[in-house]
């Protein structure tokens, strides 16, 4: 399937939709190398709705990738795929808003569906800002914790 002009931003990289798919695949594969390539050096990853003990903002590729890697080694959740519910374009062609569910298996509770909304901004084929509005209550339930 050919990507539209909106999905190809600049000469140096992929558009937001393609980067989102790469991010999802890196998450499913738990690939540190792919995550490192996806985030810009000065990227920001935010969790506007968070819980005690979890960050609300990660700054820079190293901090983001280190946090994700630590989560993979300590978390009981294993993402297997993502389901897109809706994708919205914005006035900025490098930014999309996505309603999605992360689907997978929890060692604690079995299968889970973790709904979230992502606001993703890319530059030159890399993530420069990701706002992850994850459903904290669903995440806590998936790992077997009460909130």
mmCIF file with all atom_site columns, C-alpha atoms in Angstrom:
data_model
loop_
_atom_site.group_PDB
_atom_site.id
_atom_site.type_symbol
_atom_site.label_atom_id
_atom_site.label_alt_id
_atom_site.label_comp_id
_atom_site.label_asym_id
_atom_site.label_entity_id
_atom_site.label_seq_id
_atom_site.pdbx_PDB_ins_code
_atom_site.Cartn_x
_atom_site.Cartn_y
_atom_site.Cartn_z
_atom_site.occupancy
_atom_site.B_iso_or_equiv
_atom_site.pdbx_formal_charge
_atom_site.auth_seq_id
_atom_site.auth_comp_id
_atom_site.auth_asym_id
_atom_site.auth_atom_id
_atom_site.pdbx_PDB_model_num
ATOM 1   C CA . UNK A 1 1   ? 0.000   0.000   0.000  1.00 0.00 ? 1   UNK A CA 1
ATOM 2   C CA . UNK A 1 2   ? 1.440   3.366   -1.029 1.00 0.00 ? 2   UNK A CA 1
ATOM 3   C CA . UNK A 1 3   ? 1.586   6.022   1.657  1.00 0.00 ? 3   UNK A CA 1
ATOM 4   C CA . UNK A 1 4   ? -0.076  9.351   1.037  1.00 0.00 ? 4   UNK A CA 1
ATOM 5   C CA . UNK A 1 5   ? 1.895   12.601  0.985  1.00 0.00 ? 5   UNK A CA 1
ATOM 6   C CA . UNK A 1 6   ? 0.556   13.281  4.484  1.00 0.00 ? 6   UNK A CA 1
ATOM 7   C CA . UNK A 1 7   ? 2.273   10.094  5.718  1.00 0.00 ? 7   UNK A CA 1
ATOM 8   C CA . UNK A 1 8   ? 5.635   11.043  4.190  1.00 0.00 ? 8   UNK A CA 1
ATOM 9   C CA . UNK A 1 9   ? 6.997   14.130  5.903  1.00 0.00 ? 9   UNK A CA 1
ATOM 10  C CA . UNK A 1 10  ? 10.194  15.699  4.615  1.00 0.00 ? 10  UNK A CA 1
ATOM 11  C CA . UNK A 1 11  ? 12.942  13.984  2.698  1.00 0.00 ? 11  UNK A CA 1
ATOM 12  C CA . UNK A 1 12  ? 14.608  12.490  5.750  1.00 0.00 ? 12  UNK A CA 1
ATOM 13  C CA . UNK A 1 13  ? 11.906  10.343  7.231  1.00 0.00 ? 13  UNK A CA 1
ATOM 14  C CA . UNK A 1 14  ? 8.540   8.801   7.612  1.00 0.00 ? 14  UNK A CA 1
ATOM 15  C CA . UNK A 1 15  ? 5.317   10.507  8.580  1.00 0.00 ? 15  UNK A CA 1
ATOM 16  C CA . UNK A 1 16  ? 3.457   10.120  11.844 1.00 0.00 ? 16  UNK A CA 1
ATOM 17  C CA . UNK A 1 17  ? 1.358   7.133   10.789 1.00 0.00 ? 17  UNK A CA 1
ATOM 18  C CA . UNK A 1 18  ? 4.372   5.109   9.686  1.00 0.00 ? 18  UNK A CA 1
ATOM 19  C CA . UNK A 1 19  ? 6.303   6.059   12.828 1.00 0.00 ? 19  UNK A CA 1
ATOM 20  C CA . UNK A 1 20  ? 3.324   4.981   14.955 1.00 0.00 ? 20  UNK A CA 1
ATOM 21  C CA . UNK A 1 21  ? 3.345   1.561   13.287 1.00 0.00 ? 21  UNK A CA 1
ATOM 22  C CA . UNK A 1 22  ? 7.090   1.250   13.887 1.00 0.00 ? 22  UNK A CA 1
ATOM 23  C CA . UNK A 1 23  ? 6.595   2.234   17.538 1.00 0.00 ? 23  UNK A CA 1
ATOM 24  C CA . UNK A 1 24  ? 3.906   -0.392  17.969 1.00 0.00 ? 24  UNK A CA 1
ATOM 25  C CA . UNK A 1 25  ? 6.095   -3.078  16.410 1.00 0.00 ? 25  UNK A CA 1
ATOM 26  C CA . UNK A 1 26  ? 9.065   -2.093  18.576 1.00 0.00 ? 26  UNK A CA 1
ATOM 27  C CA . UNK A 1 27  ? 6.816   -2.368  21.631 1.00 0.00 ? 27  UNK A CA 1
ATOM 28  C CA . UNK A 1 28  ? 5.487   -5.793  20.644 1.00 0.00 ? 28  UNK A CA 1
ATOM 29  C CA . UNK A 1 29  ? 9.029   -7.005  19.870 1.00 0.00 ? 29  UNK A CA 1
ATOM 30  C CA . UNK A 1 30  ? 10.458  -5.267  22.950 1.00 0.00 ? 30  UNK A CA 1
ATOM 31  C CA . UNK A 1 31  ? 13.249  -3.965  20.725 1.00 0.00 ? 31  UNK A CA 1
ATOM 32  C CA . UNK A 1 32  ? 15.541  -1.511  22.490 1.00 0.00 ? 32  UNK A CA 1
ATOM 33  C CA . UNK A 1 33  ? 17.397  -0.785  19.243 1.00 0.00 ? 33  UNK A CA 1
ATOM 34  C CA . UNK A 1 34  ? 14.198  0.055   17.374 1.00 0.00 ? 34  UNK A CA 1
ATOM 35  C CA . UNK A 1 35  ? 12.979  2.268   20.229 1.00 0.00 ? 35  UNK A CA 1
ATOM 36  C CA . UNK A 1 36  ? 16.303  4.100   20.205 1.00 0.00 ? 36  UNK A CA 1
ATOM 37  C CA . UNK A 1 37  ? 15.999  4.759   16.482 1.00 0.00 ? 37  UNK A CA 1
ATOM 38  C CA . UNK A 1 38  ? 12.394  5.951   16.785 1.00 0.00 ? 38  UNK A CA 1
ATOM 39  C CA . UNK A 1 39  ? 12.885  8.671   19.404 1.00 0.00 ? 39  UNK A CA 1
ATOM 40  C CA . UNK A 1 40  ? 14.704  11.906  18.585 1.00 0.00 ? 40  UNK A CA 1
ATOM 41  C CA . UNK A 1 41  ? 17.572  12.837  20.907 1.00 0.00 ? 41  UNK A CA 1
ATOM 42  C CA . UNK A 1 42  ? 15.466  15.685  22.354 1.00 0.00 ? 42  UNK A CA 1
ATOM 43  C CA . UNK A 1 43  ? 12.147  13.798  22.429 1.00 0.00 ? 43  UNK A CA 1
ATOM 44  C CA . UNK A 1 44  ? 9.573   14.230  25.183 1.00 0.00 ? 44  UNK A CA 1
ATOM 45  C CA . UNK A 1 45  ? 7.205   11.421  26.239 1.00 0.00 ? 45  UNK A CA 1
ATOM 46  C CA . UNK A 1 46  ? 4.398   12.517  28.549 1.00 0.00 ? 46  UNK A CA 1
ATOM 47  C CA . UNK A 1 47  ? 1.743   10.717  30.575 1.00 0.00 ? 47  UNK A CA 1
ATOM 48  C CA . UNK A 1 48  ? -0.822  13.415  31.445 1.00 0.00 ? 48  UNK A CA 1
ATOM 49  C CA . UNK A 1 49  ? -2.864  10.909  33.497 1.00 0.00 ? 49  UNK A CA 1
ATOM 50  C CA . UNK A 1 50  ? -0.498  9.011   35.753 1.00 0.00 ? 50  UNK A CA 1
ATOM 51  C CA . UNK A 1 51  ? -0.397  7.265   39.101 1.00 0.00 ? 51  UNK A CA 1
ATOM 52  C CA . UNK A 1 52  ? 1.917   7.616   42.095 1.00 0.00 ? 52  UNK A CA 1
ATOM 53  C CA . UNK A 1 53  ? 5.281   6.057   41.356 1.00 0.00 ? 53  UNK A CA 1
ATOM 54  C CA . UNK A 1 54  ? 5.041   6.600   37.601 1.00 0.00 ? 54  UNK A CA 1
ATOM 55  C CA . UNK A 1 55  ? 6.564   9.533   35.747 1.00 0.00 ? 55  UNK A CA 1
ATOM 56  C CA . UNK A 1 56  ? 4.424   12.175  34.090 1.00 0.00 ? 56  UNK A CA 1
ATOM 57  C CA . UNK A 1 57  ? 7.208   13.323  31.768 1.00 0.00 ? 57  UNK A CA 1
ATOM 58  C CA . UNK A 1 58  ? 10.332  11.744  30.318 1.00 0.00 ? 58  UNK A CA 1
ATOM 59  C CA . UNK A 1 59  ? 12.850  13.956  28.523 1.00 0.00 ? 59  UNK A CA 1
ATOM 60  C CA . UNK A 1 60  ? 15.406  12.857  25.974 1.00 0.00 ? 60  UNK A CA 1
ATOM 61  C CA . UNK A 1 61  ? 15.884  9.616   24.075 1.00 0.00 ? 61  UNK A CA 1
ATOM 62  C CA . UNK A 1 62  ? 18.073  8.011   26.738 1.00 0.00 ? 62  UNK A CA 1
ATOM 63  C CA . UNK A 1 63  ? 15.653  8.644   29.602 1.00 0.00 ? 63  UNK A CA 1
ATOM 64  C CA . UNK A 1 64  ? 12.676  7.458   27.536 1.00 0.00 ? 64  UNK A CA 1
ATOM 65  C CA . UNK A 1 65  ? 14.315  4.281   26.226 1.00 0.00 ? 65  UNK A CA 1
ATOM 66  C CA . UNK A 1 66  ? 15.843  3.422   29.620 1.00 0.00 ? 66  UNK A CA 1
ATOM 67  C CA . UNK A 1 67  ? 12.433  3.776   31.285 1.00 0.00 ? 67  UNK A CA 1
ATOM 68  C CA . UNK A 1 68  ? 10.719  1.638   28.635 1.00 0.00 ? 68  UNK A CA 1
ATOM 69  C CA . UNK A 1 69  ? 13.443  -1.015  28.892 1.00 0.00 ? 69  UNK A CA 1
ATOM 70  C CA . UNK A 1 70  ? 13.147  -1.126  32.688 1.00 0.00 ? 70  UNK A CA 1
ATOM 71  C CA . UNK A 1 71  ? 9.378   -1.455  32.348 1.00 0.00 ? 71  UNK A CA 1
ATOM 72  C CA . UNK A 1 72  ? 9.771   -4.416  29.989 1.00 0.00 ? 72  UNK A CA 1
ATOM 73  C CA . UNK A 1 73  ? 11.972  -6.242  32.495 1.00 0.00 ? 73  UNK A CA 1
ATOM 74  C CA . UNK A 1 74  ? 9.767   -5.626  35.548 1.00 0.00 ? 74  UNK A CA 1
ATOM 75  C CA . UNK A 1 75  ? 6.250   -5.451  34.116 1.00 0.00 ? 75  UNK A CA 1
ATOM 76  C CA . UNK A 1 76  ? 3.950   -8.465  33.886 1.00 0.00 ? 76  UNK A CA 1
ATOM 77  C CA . UNK A 1 77  ? 2.265   -7.090  30.737 1.00 0.00 ? 77  UNK A CA 1
ATOM 78  C CA . UNK A 1 78  ? 3.253   -8.394  27.323 1.00 0.00 ? 78  UNK A CA 1
ATOM 79  C CA . UNK A 1 79  ? 1.860   -6.395  24.390 1.00 0.00 ? 79  UNK A CA 1
ATOM 80  C CA . UNK A 1 80  ? 0.927   -8.615  21.458 1.00 0.00 ? 80  UNK A CA 1
ATOM 81  C CA . UNK A 1 81  ? -0.765  -6.188  19.083 1.00 0.00 ? 81  UNK A CA 1
ATOM 82  C CA . UNK A 1 82  ? -2.570  -2.880  18.806 1.00 0.00 ? 82  UNK A CA 1
ATOM 83  C CA . UNK A 1 83  ? -6.037  -2.091  17.559 1.00 0.00 ? 83  UNK A CA 1
ATOM 84  C CA . UNK A 1 84  ? -6.685  1.338   16.055 1.00 0.00 ? 84  UNK A CA 1
ATOM 85  C CA . UNK A 1 85  ? -10.129 2.680   16.887 1.00 0.00 ? 85  UNK A CA 1
ATOM 86  C CA . UNK A 1 86  ? -9.716  6.035   15.118 1.00 0.00 ? 86  UNK A CA 1
ATOM 87  C CA . UNK A 1 87  ? -6.993  8.268   13.716 1.00 0.00 ? 87  UNK A CA 1
ATOM 88  C CA . UNK A 1 88  ? -7.357  12.038  13.449 1.00 0.00 ? 88  UNK A CA 1
ATOM 89  C CA . UNK A 1 89  ? -5.281  14.437  11.415 1.00 0.00 ? 89  UNK A CA 1
ATOM 90  C CA . UNK A 1 90  ? -4.419  17.829  12.871 1.00 0.00 ? 90  UNK A CA 1
ATOM 91  C CA . UNK A 1 91  ? -3.515  21.208  11.397 1.00 0.00 ? 91  UNK A CA 1
ATOM 92  C CA . UNK A 1 92  ? 0.112   20.131  11.791 1.00 0.00 ? 92  UNK A CA 1
ATOM 93  C CA . UNK A 1 93  ? 0.875   17.428  9.184  1.00 0.00 ? 93  UNK A CA 1
ATOM 94  C CA . UNK A 1 94  ? 3.529   15.974  11.515 1.00 0.00 ? 94  UNK A CA 1
ATOM 95  C CA . UNK A 1 95  ? 1.002   15.364  14.324 1.00 0.00 ? 95  UNK A CA 1
ATOM 96  C CA . UNK A 1 96  ? -1.759  12.763  14.587 1.00 0.00 ? 96  UNK A CA 1
ATOM 97  C CA . UNK A 1 97  ? -4.165  11.791  17.340 1.00 0.00 ? 97  UNK A CA 1
ATOM 98  C CA . UNK A 1 98  ? -4.919  8.089   17.689 1.00 0.00 ? 98  UNK A CA 1
ATOM 99  C CA . UNK A 1 99  ? -7.508  6.237   19.739 1.00 0.00 ? 99  UNK A CA 1
ATOM 100 C CA . UNK A 1 100 ? -6.165  2.728   20.242 1.00 0.00 ? 100 UNK A CA 1
ATOM 101 C CA . UNK A 1 101 ? -6.032  -0.333  22.424 1.00 0.00 ? 101 UNK A CA 1
ATOM 102 C CA . UNK A 1 102 ? -2.926  -2.258  23.341 1.00 0.00 ? 102 UNK A CA 1
ATOM 103 C CA . UNK A 1 103 ? -3.850  -5.936  23.475 1.00 0.00 ? 103 UNK A CA 1
ATOM 104 C CA . UNK A 1 104 ? -1.847  -8.593  25.194 1.00 0.00 ? 104 UNK A CA 1
ATOM 105 C CA . UNK A 1 105 ? -1.393  -10.948 28.100 1.00 0.00 ? 105 UNK A CA 1
ATOM 106 C CA . UNK A 1 106 ? -0.666  -10.242 31.739 1.00 0.00 ? 106 UNK A CA 1
ATOM 107 C CA . UNK A 1 107 ? 1.169   -12.823 33.825 1.00 0.00 ? 107 UNK A CA 1
ATOM 108 C CA . UNK A 1 108 ? -1.068  -11.696 36.712 1.00 0.00 ? 108 UNK A CA 1
ATOM 109 C CA . UNK A 1 109 ? -4.524  -11.494 35.156 1.00 0.00 ? 109 UNK A CA 1
ATOM 110 C CA . UNK A 1 110 ? -4.513  -13.039 31.660 1.00 0.00 ? 110 UNK A CA 1
ATOM 111 C CA . UNK A 1 111 ? -5.624  -11.247 28.506 1.00 0.00 ? 111 UNK A CA 1
ATOM 112 C CA . UNK A 1 112 ? -6.044  -7.484  28.623 1.00 0.00 ? 112 UNK A CA 1
ATOM 113 C CA . UNK A 1 113 ? -7.094  -4.549  26.463 1.00 0.00 ? 113 UNK A CA 1
ATOM 114 C CA . UNK A 1 114 ? -5.494  -1.276  27.498 1.00 0.00 ? 114 UNK A CA 1
ATOM 115 C CA . UNK A 1 115 ? -7.233  1.744   25.942 1.00 0.00 ? 115 UNK A CA 1
ATOM 116 C CA . UNK A 1 116 ? -5.363  4.959   25.356 1.00 0.00 ? 116 UNK A CA 1
ATOM 117 C CA . UNK A 1 117 ? -5.201  8.063   23.228 1.00 0.00 ? 117 UNK A CA 1
ATOM 118 C CA . UNK A 1 118 ? -1.875  9.082   21.739 1.00 0.00 ? 118 UNK A CA 1
ATOM 119 C CA . UNK A 1 119 ? -0.929  12.498  20.398 1.00 0.00 ? 119 UNK A CA 1
ATOM 120 C CA . UNK A 1 120 ? 2.161   11.850  18.298 1.00 0.00 ? 120 UNK A CA 1
ATOM 121 C CA . UNK A 1 121 ? 4.437   14.445  16.702 1.00 0.00 ? 121 UNK A CA 1
ATOM 122 C CA . UNK A 1 122 ? 7.325   13.453  14.442 1.00 0.00 ? 122 UNK A CA 1
ATOM 123 C CA . UNK A 1 123 ? 10.176  15.293  12.791 1.00 0.00 ? 123 UNK A CA 1
ATOM 124 C CA . UNK A 1 124 ? 12.441  13.741  10.173 1.00 0.00 ? 124 UNK A CA 1
ATOM 125 C CA . UNK A 1 125 ? 10.916  10.320  10.811 1.00 0.00 ? 125 UNK A CA 1
ATOM 126 C CA . UNK A 1 126 ? 11.489  10.362  14.584 1.00 0.00 ? 126 UNK A CA 1
ATOM 127 C CA . UNK A 1 127 ? 9.244   10.970  17.564 1.00 0.00 ? 127 UNK A CA 1
ATOM 128 C CA . UNK A 1 128 ? 9.771   14.420  19.052 1.00 0.00 ? 128 UNK A CA 1
ATOM 129 C CA . UNK A 1 129 ? 6.713   14.406  21.328 1.00 0.00 ? 129 UNK A CA 1
ATOM 130 C CA . UNK A 1 130 ? 4.355   11.692  22.447 1.00 0.00 ? 130 UNK A CA 1
ATOM 131 C CA . UNK A 1 131 ? 1.502   12.378  24.842 1.00 0.00 ? 131 UNK A CA 1
ATOM 132 C CA . UNK A 1 132 ? 0.148   9.056   26.077 1.00 0.00 ? 132 UNK A CA 1
ATOM 133 C CA . UNK A 1 133 ? -3.288  9.338   27.671 1.00 0.00 ? 133 UNK A CA 1
ATOM 134 C CA . UNK A 1 134 ? -3.329  5.786   28.983 1.00 0.00 ? 134 UNK A CA 1
ATOM 135 C CA . UNK A 1 135 ? -6.243  4.513   31.052 1.00 0.00 ? 135 UNK A CA 1
ATOM 136 C CA . UNK A 1 136 ? -4.481  4.145   34.407 1.00 0.00 ? 136 UNK A CA 1
ATOM 137 C CA . UNK A 1 137 ? -7.342  2.178   35.979 1.00 0.00 ? 137 UNK A CA 1
ATOM 138 C CA . UNK A 1 138 ? -7.256  -0.369  33.135 1.00 0.00 ? 138 UNK A CA 1
ATOM 139 C CA . UNK A 1 139 ? -3.461  -0.609  33.429 1.00 0.00 ? 139 UNK A CA 1
ATOM 140 C CA . UNK A 1 140 ? -3.684  -1.224  37.184 1.00 0.00 ? 140 UNK A CA 1
ATOM 141 C CA . UNK A 1 141 ? -6.360  -3.887  36.666 1.00 0.00 ? 141 UNK A CA 1
ATOM 142 C CA . UNK A 1 142 ? -4.243  -5.596  33.993 1.00 0.00 ? 142 UNK A CA 1
ATOM 143 C CA . UNK A 1 143 ? -1.304  -5.965  36.374 1.00 0.00 ? 143 UNK A CA 1
ATOM 144 C CA . UNK A 1 144 ? -3.562  -7.018  39.251 1.00 0.00 ? 144 UNK A CA 1
ATOM 145 C CA . UNK A 1 145 ? -3.367  -3.842  41.346 1.00 0.00 ? 145 UNK A CA 1
ATOM 146 C CA . UNK A 1 146 ? -6.098  -1.766  42.928 1.00 0.00 ? 146 UNK A CA 1
ATOM 147 C CA . UNK A 1 147 ? -6.015  1.999   42.521 1.00 0.00 ? 147 UNK A CA 1
#
